[in-house]
Short mmCIF file of C-alpha atoms in Angstrom, two decimals:
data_model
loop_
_atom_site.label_atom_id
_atom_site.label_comp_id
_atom_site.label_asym_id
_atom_site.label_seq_id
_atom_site.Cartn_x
_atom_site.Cartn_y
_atom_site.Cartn_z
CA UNK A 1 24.47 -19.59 40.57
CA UNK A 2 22.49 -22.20 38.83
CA UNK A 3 19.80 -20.32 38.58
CA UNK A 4 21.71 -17.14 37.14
CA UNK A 5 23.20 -19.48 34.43
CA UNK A 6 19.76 -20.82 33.23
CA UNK A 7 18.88 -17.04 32.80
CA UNK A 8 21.97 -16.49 30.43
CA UNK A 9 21.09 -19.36 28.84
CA UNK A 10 17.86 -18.64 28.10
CA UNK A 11 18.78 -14.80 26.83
CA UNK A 12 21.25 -16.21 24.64
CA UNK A 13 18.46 -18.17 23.16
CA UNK A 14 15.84 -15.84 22.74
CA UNK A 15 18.43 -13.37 21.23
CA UNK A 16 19.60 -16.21 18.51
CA UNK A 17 16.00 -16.84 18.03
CA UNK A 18 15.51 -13.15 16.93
CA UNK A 19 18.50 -13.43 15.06
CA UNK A 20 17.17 -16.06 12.99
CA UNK A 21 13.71 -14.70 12.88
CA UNK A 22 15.21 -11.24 11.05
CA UNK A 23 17.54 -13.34 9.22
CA UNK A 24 14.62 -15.34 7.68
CA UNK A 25 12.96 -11.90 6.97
CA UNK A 26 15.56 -10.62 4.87
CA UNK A 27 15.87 -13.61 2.68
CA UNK A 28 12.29 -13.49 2.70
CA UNK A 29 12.67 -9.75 1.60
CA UNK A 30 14.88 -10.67 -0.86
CA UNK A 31 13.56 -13.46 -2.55
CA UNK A 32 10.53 -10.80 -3.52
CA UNK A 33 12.51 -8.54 -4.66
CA UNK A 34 14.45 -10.92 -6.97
CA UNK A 35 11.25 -12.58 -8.00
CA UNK A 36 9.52 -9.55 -8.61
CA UNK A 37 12.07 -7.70 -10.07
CA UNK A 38 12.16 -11.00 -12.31
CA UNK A 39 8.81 -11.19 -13.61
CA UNK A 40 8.21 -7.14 -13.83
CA UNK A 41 11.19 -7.17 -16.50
CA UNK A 42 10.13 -10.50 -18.58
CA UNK A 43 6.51 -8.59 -18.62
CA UNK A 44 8.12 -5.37 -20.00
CA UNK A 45 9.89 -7.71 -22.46
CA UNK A 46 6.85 -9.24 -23.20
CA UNK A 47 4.56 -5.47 -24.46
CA UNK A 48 2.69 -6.40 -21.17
CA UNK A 49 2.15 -2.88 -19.74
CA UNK A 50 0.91 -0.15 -20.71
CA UNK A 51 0.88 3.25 -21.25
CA UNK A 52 1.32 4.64 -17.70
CA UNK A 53 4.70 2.81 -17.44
CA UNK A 54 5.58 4.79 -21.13
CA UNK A 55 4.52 8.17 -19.79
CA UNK A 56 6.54 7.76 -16.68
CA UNK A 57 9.86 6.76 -18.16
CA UNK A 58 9.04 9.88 -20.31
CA UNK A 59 8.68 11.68 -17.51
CA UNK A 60 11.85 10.85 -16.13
CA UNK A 61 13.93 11.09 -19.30
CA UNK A 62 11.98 14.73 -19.52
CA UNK A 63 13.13 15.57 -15.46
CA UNK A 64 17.15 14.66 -16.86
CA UNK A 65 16.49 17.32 -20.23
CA UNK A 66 15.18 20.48 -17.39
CA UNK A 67 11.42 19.85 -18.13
CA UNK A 68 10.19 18.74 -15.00
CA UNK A 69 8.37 15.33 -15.00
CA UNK A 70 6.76 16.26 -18.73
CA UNK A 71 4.79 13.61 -20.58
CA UNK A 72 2.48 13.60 -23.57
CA UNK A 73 -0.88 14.30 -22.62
CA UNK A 74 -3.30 11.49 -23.63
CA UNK A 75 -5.83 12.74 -25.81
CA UNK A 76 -4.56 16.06 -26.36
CA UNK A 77 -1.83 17.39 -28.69
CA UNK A 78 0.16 18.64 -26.47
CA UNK A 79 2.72 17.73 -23.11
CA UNK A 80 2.47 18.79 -19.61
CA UNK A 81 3.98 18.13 -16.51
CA UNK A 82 2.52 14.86 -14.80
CA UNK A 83 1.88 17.36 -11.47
CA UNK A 84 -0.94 19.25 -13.35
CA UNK A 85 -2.69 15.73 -12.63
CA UNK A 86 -1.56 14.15 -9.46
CA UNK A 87 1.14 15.55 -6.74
CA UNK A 88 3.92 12.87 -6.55
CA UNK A 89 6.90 14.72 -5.35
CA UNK A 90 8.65 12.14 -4.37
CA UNK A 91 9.39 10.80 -8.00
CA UNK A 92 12.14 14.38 -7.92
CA UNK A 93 13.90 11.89 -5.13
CA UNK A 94 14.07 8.88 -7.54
CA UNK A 95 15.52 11.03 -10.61
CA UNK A 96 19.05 10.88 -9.71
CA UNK A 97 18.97 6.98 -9.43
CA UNK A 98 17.44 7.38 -12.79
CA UNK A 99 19.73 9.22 -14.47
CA UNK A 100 22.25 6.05 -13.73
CA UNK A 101 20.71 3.62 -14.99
CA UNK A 102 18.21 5.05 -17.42
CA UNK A 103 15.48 2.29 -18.01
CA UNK A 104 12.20 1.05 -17.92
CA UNK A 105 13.49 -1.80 -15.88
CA UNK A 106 15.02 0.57 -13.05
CA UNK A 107 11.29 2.37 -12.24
CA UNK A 108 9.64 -1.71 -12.14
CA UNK A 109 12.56 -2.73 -9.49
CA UNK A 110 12.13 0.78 -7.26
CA UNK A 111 8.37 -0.05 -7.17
CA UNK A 112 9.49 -3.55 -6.20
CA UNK A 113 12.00 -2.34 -3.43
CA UNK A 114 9.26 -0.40 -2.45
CA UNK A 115 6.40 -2.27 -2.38
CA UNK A 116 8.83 -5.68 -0.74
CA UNK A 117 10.31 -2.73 2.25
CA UNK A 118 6.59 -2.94 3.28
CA UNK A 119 7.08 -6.64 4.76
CA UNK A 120 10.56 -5.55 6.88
CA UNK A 121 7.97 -2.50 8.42
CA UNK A 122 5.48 -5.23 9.51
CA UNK A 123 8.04 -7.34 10.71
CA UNK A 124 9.57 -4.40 13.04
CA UNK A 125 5.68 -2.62 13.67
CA UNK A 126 4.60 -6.76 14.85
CA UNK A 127 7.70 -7.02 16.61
CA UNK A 128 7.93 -3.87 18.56
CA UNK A 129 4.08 -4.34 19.30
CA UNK A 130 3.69 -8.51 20.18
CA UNK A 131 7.21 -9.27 21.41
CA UNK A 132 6.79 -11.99 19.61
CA UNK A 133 9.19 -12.99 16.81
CA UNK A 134 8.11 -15.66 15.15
CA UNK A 135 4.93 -14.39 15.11
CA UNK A 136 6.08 -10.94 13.86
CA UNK A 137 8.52 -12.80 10.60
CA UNK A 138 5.02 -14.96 9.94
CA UNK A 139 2.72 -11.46 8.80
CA UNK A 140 5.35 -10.24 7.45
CA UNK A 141 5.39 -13.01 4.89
CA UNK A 142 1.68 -12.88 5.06
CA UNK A 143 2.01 -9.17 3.81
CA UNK A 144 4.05 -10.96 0.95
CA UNK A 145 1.42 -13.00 -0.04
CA UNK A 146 -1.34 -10.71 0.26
CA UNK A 147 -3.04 -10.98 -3.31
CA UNK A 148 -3.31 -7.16 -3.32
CA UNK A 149 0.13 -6.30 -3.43
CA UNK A 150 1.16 -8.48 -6.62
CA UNK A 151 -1.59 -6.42 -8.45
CA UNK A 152 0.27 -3.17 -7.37
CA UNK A 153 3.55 -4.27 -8.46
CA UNK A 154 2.64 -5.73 -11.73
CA UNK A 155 0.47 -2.44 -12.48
CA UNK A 156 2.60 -0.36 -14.06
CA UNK A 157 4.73 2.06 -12.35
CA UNK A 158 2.56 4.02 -9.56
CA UNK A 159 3.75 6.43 -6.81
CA UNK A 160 0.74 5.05 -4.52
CA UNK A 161 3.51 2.06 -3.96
CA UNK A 162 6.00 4.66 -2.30
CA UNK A 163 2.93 5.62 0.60
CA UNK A 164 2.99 1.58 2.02
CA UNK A 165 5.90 1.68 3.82
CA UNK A 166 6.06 5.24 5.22
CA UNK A 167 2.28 4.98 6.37
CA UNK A 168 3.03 1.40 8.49
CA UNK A 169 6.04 3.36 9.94
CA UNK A 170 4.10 6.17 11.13
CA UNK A 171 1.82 3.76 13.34
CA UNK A 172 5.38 2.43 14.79
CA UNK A 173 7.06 5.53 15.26
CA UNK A 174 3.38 6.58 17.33
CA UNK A 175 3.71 2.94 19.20
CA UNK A 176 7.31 4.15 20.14
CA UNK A 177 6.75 7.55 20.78
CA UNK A 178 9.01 9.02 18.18
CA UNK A 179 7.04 12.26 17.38
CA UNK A 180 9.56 13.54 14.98
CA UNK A 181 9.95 10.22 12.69
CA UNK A 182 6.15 9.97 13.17
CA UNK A 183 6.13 13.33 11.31
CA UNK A 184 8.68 12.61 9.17
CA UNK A 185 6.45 9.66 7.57
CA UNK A 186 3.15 11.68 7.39
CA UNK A 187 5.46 13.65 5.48
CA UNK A 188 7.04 11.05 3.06
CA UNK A 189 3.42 9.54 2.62
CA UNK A 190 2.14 12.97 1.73
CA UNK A 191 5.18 13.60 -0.98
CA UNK A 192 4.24 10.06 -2.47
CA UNK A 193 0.86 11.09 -3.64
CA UNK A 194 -2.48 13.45 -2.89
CA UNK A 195 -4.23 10.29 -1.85
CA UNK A 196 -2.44 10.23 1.60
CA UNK A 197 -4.81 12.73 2.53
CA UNK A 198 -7.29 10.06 3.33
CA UNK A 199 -4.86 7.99 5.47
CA UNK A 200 -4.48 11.56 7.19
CA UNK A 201 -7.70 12.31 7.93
CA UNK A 202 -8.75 8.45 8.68
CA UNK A 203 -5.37 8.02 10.87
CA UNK A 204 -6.62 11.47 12.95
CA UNK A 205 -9.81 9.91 13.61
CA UNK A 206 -8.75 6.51 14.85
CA UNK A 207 -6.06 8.30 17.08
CA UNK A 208 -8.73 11.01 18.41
CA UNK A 209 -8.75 9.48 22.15
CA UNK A 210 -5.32 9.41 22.86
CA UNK A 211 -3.55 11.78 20.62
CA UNK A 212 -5.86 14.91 20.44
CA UNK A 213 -3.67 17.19 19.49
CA UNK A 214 -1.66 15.27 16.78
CA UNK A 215 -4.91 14.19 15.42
CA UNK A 216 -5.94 17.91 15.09
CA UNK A 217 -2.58 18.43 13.17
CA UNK A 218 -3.43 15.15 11.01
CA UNK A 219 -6.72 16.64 9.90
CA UNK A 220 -5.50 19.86 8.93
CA UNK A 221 -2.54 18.41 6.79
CA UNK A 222 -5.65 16.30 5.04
CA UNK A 223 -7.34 19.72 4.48
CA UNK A 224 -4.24 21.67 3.40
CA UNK A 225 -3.64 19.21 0.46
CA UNK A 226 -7.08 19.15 -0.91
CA UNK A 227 -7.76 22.78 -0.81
CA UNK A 228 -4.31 23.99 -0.80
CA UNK A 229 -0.83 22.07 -1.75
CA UNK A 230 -2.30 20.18 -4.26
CA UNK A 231 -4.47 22.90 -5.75
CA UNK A 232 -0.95 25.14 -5.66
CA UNK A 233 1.32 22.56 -6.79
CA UNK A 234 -1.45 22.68 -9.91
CA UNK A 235 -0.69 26.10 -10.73
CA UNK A 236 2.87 26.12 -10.43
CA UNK A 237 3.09 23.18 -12.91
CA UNK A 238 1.60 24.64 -15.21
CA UNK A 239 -2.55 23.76 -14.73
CA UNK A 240 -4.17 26.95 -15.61
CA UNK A 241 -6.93 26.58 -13.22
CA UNK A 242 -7.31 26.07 -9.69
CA UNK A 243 -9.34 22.70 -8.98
CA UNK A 244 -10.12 21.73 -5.58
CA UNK A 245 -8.72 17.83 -5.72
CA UNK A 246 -12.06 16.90 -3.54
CA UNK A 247 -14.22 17.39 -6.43
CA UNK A 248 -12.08 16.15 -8.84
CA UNK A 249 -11.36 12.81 -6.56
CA UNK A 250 -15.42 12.53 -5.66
CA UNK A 251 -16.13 12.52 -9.55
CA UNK A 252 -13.22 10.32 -10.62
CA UNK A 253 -13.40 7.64 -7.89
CA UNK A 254 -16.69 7.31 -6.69
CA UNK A 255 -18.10 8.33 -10.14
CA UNK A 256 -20.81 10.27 -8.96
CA UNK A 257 -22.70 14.13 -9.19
CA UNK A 258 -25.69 13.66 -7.70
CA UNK A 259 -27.38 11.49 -4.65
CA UNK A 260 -29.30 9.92 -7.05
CA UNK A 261 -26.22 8.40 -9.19
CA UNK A 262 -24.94 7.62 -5.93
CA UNK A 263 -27.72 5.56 -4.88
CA UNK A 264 -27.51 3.61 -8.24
CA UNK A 265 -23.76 2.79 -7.32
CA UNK A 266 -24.75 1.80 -4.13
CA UNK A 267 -27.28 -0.48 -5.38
CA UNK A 268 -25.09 -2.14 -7.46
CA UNK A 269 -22.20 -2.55 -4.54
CA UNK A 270 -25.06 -4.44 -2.79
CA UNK A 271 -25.36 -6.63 -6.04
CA UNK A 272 -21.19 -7.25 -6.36
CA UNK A 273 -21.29 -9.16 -3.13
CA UNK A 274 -22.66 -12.09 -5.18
CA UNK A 275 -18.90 -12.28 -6.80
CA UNK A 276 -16.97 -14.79 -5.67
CA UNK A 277 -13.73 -12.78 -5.80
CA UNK A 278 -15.59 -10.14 -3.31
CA UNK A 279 -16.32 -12.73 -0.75
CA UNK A 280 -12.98 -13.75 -0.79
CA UNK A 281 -11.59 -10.52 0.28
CA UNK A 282 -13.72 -10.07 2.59
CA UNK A 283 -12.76 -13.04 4.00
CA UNK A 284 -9.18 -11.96 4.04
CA UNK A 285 -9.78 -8.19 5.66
CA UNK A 286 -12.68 -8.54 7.47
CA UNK A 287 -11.52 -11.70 9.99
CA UNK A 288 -11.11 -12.64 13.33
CA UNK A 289 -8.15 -10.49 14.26
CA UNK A 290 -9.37 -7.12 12.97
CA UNK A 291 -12.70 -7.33 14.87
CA UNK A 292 -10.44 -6.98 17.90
CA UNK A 293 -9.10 -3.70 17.06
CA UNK A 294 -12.43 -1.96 16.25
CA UNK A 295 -10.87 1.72 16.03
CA UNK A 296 -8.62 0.15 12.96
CA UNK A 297 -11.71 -0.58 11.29
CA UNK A 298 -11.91 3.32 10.79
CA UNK A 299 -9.07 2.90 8.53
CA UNK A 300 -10.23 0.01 6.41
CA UNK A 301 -14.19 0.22 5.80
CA UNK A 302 -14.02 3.72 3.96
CA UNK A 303 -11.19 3.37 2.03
CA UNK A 304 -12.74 -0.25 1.07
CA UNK A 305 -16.44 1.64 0.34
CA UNK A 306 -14.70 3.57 -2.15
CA UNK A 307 -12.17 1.55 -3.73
CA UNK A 308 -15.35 -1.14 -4.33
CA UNK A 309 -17.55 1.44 -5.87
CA UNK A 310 -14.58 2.07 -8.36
CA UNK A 311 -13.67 -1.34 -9.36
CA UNK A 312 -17.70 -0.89 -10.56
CA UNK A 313 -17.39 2.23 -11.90
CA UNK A 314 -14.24 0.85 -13.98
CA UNK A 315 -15.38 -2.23 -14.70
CA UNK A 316 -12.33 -3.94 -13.31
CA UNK A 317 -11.44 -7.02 -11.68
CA UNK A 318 -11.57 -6.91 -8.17
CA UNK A 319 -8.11 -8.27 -8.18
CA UNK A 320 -7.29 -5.43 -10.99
CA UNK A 321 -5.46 -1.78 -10.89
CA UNK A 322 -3.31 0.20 -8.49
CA UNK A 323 -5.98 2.19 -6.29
CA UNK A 324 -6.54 -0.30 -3.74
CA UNK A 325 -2.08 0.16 -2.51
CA UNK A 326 -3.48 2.72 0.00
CA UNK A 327 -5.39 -0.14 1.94
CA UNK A 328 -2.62 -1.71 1.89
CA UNK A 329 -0.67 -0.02 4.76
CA UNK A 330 -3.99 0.28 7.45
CA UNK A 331 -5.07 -3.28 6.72
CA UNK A 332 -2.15 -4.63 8.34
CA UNK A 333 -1.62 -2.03 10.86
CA UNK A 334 -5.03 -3.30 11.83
CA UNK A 335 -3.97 -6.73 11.46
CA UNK A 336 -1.29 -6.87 13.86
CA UNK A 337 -3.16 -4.50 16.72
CA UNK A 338 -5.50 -6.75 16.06
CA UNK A 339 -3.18 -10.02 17.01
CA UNK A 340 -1.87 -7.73 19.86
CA UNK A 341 -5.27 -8.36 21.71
CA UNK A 342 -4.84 -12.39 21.15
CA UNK A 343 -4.05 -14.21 23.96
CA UNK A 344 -0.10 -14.74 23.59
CA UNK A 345 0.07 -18.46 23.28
CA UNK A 346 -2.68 -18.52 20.21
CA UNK A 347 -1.45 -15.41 18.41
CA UNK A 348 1.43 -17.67 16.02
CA UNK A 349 -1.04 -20.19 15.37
CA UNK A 350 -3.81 -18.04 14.57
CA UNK A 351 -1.53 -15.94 11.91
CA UNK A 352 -0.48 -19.35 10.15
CA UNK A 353 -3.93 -20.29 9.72
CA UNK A 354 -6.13 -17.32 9.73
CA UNK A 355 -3.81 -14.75 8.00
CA UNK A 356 -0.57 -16.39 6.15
CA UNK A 357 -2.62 -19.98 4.33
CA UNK A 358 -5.31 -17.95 3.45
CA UNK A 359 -3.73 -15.10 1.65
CA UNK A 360 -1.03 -17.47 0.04
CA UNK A 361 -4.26 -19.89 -1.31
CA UNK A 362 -5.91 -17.32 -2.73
CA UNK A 363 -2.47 -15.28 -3.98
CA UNK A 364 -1.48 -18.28 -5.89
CA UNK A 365 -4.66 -20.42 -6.62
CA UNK A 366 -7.47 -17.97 -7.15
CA UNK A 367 -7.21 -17.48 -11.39
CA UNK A 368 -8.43 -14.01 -10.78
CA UNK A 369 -5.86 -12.65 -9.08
CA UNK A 370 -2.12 -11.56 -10.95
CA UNK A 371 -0.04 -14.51 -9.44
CA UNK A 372 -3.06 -17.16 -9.78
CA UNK A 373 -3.45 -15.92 -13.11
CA UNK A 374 -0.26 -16.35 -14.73
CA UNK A 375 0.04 -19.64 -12.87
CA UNK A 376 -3.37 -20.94 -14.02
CA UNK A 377 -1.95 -19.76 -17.61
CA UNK A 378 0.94 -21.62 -17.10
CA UNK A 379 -0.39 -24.75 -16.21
CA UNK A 380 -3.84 -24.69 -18.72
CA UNK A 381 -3.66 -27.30 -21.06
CA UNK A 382 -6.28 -27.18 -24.38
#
């Protein structure tokens, strides 16, 4: 009887534990979105962003008037729809919240919503995966403070924000064994923007062992939007010419048309690491945790290769533009299959101090990322 009690008990706790845990999440959820939200609108007010945010509320305002998603073309005297240059269905979905409220301000908070959803999928993906709560609510405020995802909400308004969330819920909806939402995400990630294709094809190949046959499927979805929906979708907007999106994504990311350019980009990645803001991320993806789940690592290196070699070919700072969203989603998958393989009584401590203090030093103290930038602004004294 006694002992039947203590087992009650003991439920009762763990279940108001959880309770609190998600509770914690939420506000944690929305104190993002509020501060986001915040700052994305004072920066608006402030002639901080640029043209990409103009075109899209064009866009938009064009979708309401029949002309579907048509913007001025830069450098050209003329306007087109914004499909002739990348495939982001999923902006048709958002129109009818725009037509509400029909502002600037409403595109900055979706990406926001958007972008802040990502830390409730880590929170369930962790959960489902560690049975472990409090460990679980802890990345998902790590995936808060991860310095990359300030730099994709304050840059502009980008559909590569919309592909986080569904891509994280595609590795839980495999974990559960939910083939139809699993497809359902591929989907949603594949509506957000041509990029998914990548994720696709990377996603097939780290799944190979176990799930043959939906990595076969995975792989030719990649193929059918290089060489075929994106190519069609092209055409129907209005393109003129059919252009297979792996050339044009080879010459406008990597920056390269020959082995030998290549070679001089790869030379100069070798040089980068000598950056201090390299090291740093490196420090952040390439840790402790990820070396444990050595398939995930499919997912990251690539999509890191190439994202590097742009920031050279653009000149950026590594801390700087919107490409590097789609690491965004198998970084953290990574991360927490990673944790998964941690002995269970050093997996909490271990994401305090290996995963959540790091990423929240270098979010808000490193002058070279958004956050430490506008704080080291803020506090800079001639």
């Amino acid at each position: 009887m006694i002992k039947s009690f203590q087992d009650m008990l003991s439920a009762f706790r763990a279940r108001q534990r959880c309770r609190f845990a998600l509770i914690l999440v939420l506000a944690g959820f929305l104190c993002y979105v509020v501060a986001f939200s915040v700052l994305c609108m004072k920066r608006y007010d402030g002639f901080n962003y640029g043209i990409d945010l103009g075109n899209m509320v064009q866009a938009f305002y064009s979708t309401l008037d029949g002309r579907i998603l048509e913007m001025t073309v830069m450098g050209a005297e003329y306007n087109a729809s914004r499909l002739t240059g990348h495939i982001e269905l999923l902006y048709l979905l958002l129109v009818p919240i725009f037509a509400v409220f029909r502002h600037a301000y409403t595109l900055l908070i979706l990406q926001t919503v958007a972008l802040g959803l990502g830390g409730i999928a880590v929170f369930y993906l962790a959960d489902h995966l560690l049975r472990d709560t409090w460990t679980s609510a802890t990345l998902a405020f790590a995936y808060w403070l991860y310095p990359y995802l300030a730099t994709s909400n304050f840059c502009d308004f980008r559909a590569d924000a919309f592909m986080v969330v569904p891509h994280i819920m595609a590795w839980y909806f495999l974990a559960r064994k939910q083939d139809r939402l699993f497809w359902i995400a591929i989907a949603a990630g594949m509506l957000a923007k041509e990029y998914a294709f990548a994720f696709n094809a990377l996603l097939a190949l780290v799944i190979w062992r176990d799930h043959k046959r939906k990595a076969v499927v995975l792989l030719g979805l990649a193929a059918a939007q290089i060489w075929l929906f994106t190519p069609l979708v092209h055409i129907m907007a209005g393109a003129g010419r059919l252009k297979p999106i792996l050339e044009e994504q080879t010459r406008h990311y990597l920056g390269f048309d020959s082995l030998s350019s290549f070679g001089a980009h790869a030379l100069e990645l070798g040089r980068s690491f000598r950056y201090v803001s390299t090291i740093l991320v490196l420090l952040l993806i390439f840790n402790v945790a990820l070396f444990r789940f050595r398939s995930g690592l499919v997912l990251i290196i690539p999509l890191f290769a190439v994202l590097t070699l742009t920031q050279l070919r653009d000149s950026a700072p590594f801390f700087g533009g919107h490409h590097q969203t789609i690491l965004i989603a198998p970084l953290f998958i990574t991360l927490v299959e990673g944790v998964r393989r941690m002995r269970p009584a050093h997996r909490l401590r271990y994401v305090l101090l290996g995963v959540l203090l790091p990423a929240a030093a270098v979010t808000l103290l490193y002058p070279r990322t958004t956050l430490g930038g506008l704080i080291a602004e803020m506090t800079y004294r001639s």
